[in-house]
Short mmCIF file of C-alpha atoms in Angstrom, two decimals:
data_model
loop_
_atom_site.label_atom_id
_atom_site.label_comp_id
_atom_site.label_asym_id
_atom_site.label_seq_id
_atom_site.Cartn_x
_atom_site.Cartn_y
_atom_site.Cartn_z
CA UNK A 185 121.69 -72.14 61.72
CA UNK A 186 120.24 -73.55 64.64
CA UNK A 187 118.02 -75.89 63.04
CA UNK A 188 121.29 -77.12 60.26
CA UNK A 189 123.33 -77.94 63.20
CA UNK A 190 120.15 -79.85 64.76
CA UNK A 191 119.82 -82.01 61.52
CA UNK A 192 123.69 -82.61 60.83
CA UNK A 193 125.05 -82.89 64.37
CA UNK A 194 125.72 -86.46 65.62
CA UNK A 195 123.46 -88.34 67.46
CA UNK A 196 125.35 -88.96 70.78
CA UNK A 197 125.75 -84.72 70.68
CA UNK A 198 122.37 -84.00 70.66
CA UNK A 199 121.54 -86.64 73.21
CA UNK A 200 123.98 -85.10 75.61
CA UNK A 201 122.88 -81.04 74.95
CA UNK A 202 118.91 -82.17 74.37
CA UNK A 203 118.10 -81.89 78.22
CA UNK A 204 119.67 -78.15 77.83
CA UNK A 205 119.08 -76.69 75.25
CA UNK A 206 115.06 -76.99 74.95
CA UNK A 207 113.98 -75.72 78.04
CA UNK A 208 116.57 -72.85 77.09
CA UNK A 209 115.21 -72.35 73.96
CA UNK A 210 111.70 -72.29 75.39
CA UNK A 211 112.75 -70.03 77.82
CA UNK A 212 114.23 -67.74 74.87
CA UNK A 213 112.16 -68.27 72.19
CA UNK A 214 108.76 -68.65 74.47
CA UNK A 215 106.93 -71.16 72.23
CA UNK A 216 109.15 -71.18 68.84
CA UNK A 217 111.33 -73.42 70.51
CA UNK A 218 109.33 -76.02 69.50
CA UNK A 219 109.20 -74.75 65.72
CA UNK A 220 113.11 -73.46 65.39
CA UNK A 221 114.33 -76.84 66.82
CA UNK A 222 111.40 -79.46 67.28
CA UNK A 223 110.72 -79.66 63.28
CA UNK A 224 113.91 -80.35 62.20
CA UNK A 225 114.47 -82.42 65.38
CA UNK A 226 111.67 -84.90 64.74
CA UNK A 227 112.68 -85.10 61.06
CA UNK A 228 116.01 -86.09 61.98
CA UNK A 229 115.07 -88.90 64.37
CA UNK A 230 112.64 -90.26 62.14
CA UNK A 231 115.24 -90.14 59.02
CA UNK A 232 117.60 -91.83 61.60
CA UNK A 233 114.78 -94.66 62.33
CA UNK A 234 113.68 -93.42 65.58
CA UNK A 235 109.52 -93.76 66.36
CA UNK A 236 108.65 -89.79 66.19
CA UNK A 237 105.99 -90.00 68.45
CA UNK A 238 107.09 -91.65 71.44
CA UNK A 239 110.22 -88.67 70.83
CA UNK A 240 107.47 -86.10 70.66
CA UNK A 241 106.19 -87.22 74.12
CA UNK A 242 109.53 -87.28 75.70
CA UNK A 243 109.93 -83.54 74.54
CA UNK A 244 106.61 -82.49 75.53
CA UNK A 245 107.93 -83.03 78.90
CA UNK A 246 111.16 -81.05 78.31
CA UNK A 247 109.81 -77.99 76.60
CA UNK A 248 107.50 -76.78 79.64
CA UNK A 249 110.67 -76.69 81.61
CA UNK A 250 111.73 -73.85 79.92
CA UNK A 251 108.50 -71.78 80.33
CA UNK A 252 110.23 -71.64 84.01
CA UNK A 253 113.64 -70.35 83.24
CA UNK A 254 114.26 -66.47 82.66
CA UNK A 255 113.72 -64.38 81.35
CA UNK A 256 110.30 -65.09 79.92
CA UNK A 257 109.73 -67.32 83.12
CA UNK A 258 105.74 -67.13 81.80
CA UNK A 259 104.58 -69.97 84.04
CA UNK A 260 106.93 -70.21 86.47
CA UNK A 261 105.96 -66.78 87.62
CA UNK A 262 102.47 -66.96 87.84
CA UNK A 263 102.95 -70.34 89.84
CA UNK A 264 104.38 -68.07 92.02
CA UNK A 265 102.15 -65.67 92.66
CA UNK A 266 98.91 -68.10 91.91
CA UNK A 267 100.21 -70.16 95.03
CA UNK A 268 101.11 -66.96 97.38
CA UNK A 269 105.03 -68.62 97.49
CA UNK A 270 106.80 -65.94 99.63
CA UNK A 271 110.43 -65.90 98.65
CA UNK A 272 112.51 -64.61 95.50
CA UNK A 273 112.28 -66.42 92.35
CA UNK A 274 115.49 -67.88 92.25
CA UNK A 275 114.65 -69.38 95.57
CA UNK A 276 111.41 -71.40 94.02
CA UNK A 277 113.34 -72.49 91.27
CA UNK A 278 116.44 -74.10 93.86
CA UNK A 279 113.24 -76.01 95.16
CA UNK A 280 112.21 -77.07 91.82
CA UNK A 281 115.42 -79.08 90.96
CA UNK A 282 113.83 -82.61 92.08
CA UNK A 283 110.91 -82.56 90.12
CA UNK A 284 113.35 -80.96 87.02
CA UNK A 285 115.91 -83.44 87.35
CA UNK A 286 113.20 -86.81 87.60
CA UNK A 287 111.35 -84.61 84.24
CA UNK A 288 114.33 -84.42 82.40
CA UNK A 289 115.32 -88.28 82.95
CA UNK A 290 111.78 -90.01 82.25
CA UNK A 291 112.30 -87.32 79.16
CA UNK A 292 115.02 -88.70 77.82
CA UNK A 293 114.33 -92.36 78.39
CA UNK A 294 111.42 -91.71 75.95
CA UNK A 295 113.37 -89.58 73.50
CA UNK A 296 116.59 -92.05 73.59
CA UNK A 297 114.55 -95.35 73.67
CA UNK A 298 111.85 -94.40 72.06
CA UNK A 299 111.58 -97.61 69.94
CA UNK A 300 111.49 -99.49 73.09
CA UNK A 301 108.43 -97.80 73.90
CA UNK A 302 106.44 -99.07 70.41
CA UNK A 303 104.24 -101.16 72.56
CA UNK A 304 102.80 -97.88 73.83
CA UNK A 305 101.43 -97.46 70.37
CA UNK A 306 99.18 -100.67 69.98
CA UNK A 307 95.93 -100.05 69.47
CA UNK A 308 93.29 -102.45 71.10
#
């Protein structure tokens, strides 16, 4: 269902709930995120016109996020205890909102311009 609604939902929708709901699903689905919504994502963009690639680099940057959120929290915990950080988790992620936030908007510059970004693409 969640991949139907991906492909039929309106554009301006999924522009608005993209920034939430992938680095939810990640932290969900741990890495079938990227297959449940990603797939029929990408082939909705590029039915709709939309350079695939430069989208797939935007949400390369938005699916890690998730790895941080509970309650899989994979990475985000052992960032914690790789870097000896001495206060609760939910504490560590209120210091990660900066970095989120600026992530999420050079994220969806790429995803929602992406054809403005076909220079990136040239080749010699």
């Amino acid at each position: 269902l969640i991949s139907m609604w991906i492909v039929t939902a309106p554009l301006a929708i999924v522009w608005m709930l993209l920034p939430f709901i992938i680095p939810i699903s990640e932290g969900l689905l741990t890495y079938g995120g990227a297959m449940v919504i990603g797939i029929p994502l990408i082939w909705m963009l590029n039915s709709n016109g939309i350079n695939p690639v430069i989208v797939l680099a935007g949400l390369s940057l938005l699916w890690p996020l998730g790895d941080g959120l509970p309650p899989t929290a994979l990475i985000g915990r052992l960032t914690v205890s790789t870097v000896g950080y001495k206060g609760s988790y939910g504490s560590f992620l209120k210091e990660c909102v900066v970095p989120w936030v600026a992530i999420t908007v050079v994220a969806m510059i790429l995803v929602i311009f992406a054809n403005k970004f076909n220079f990136l693409m040239m080749v010699g």
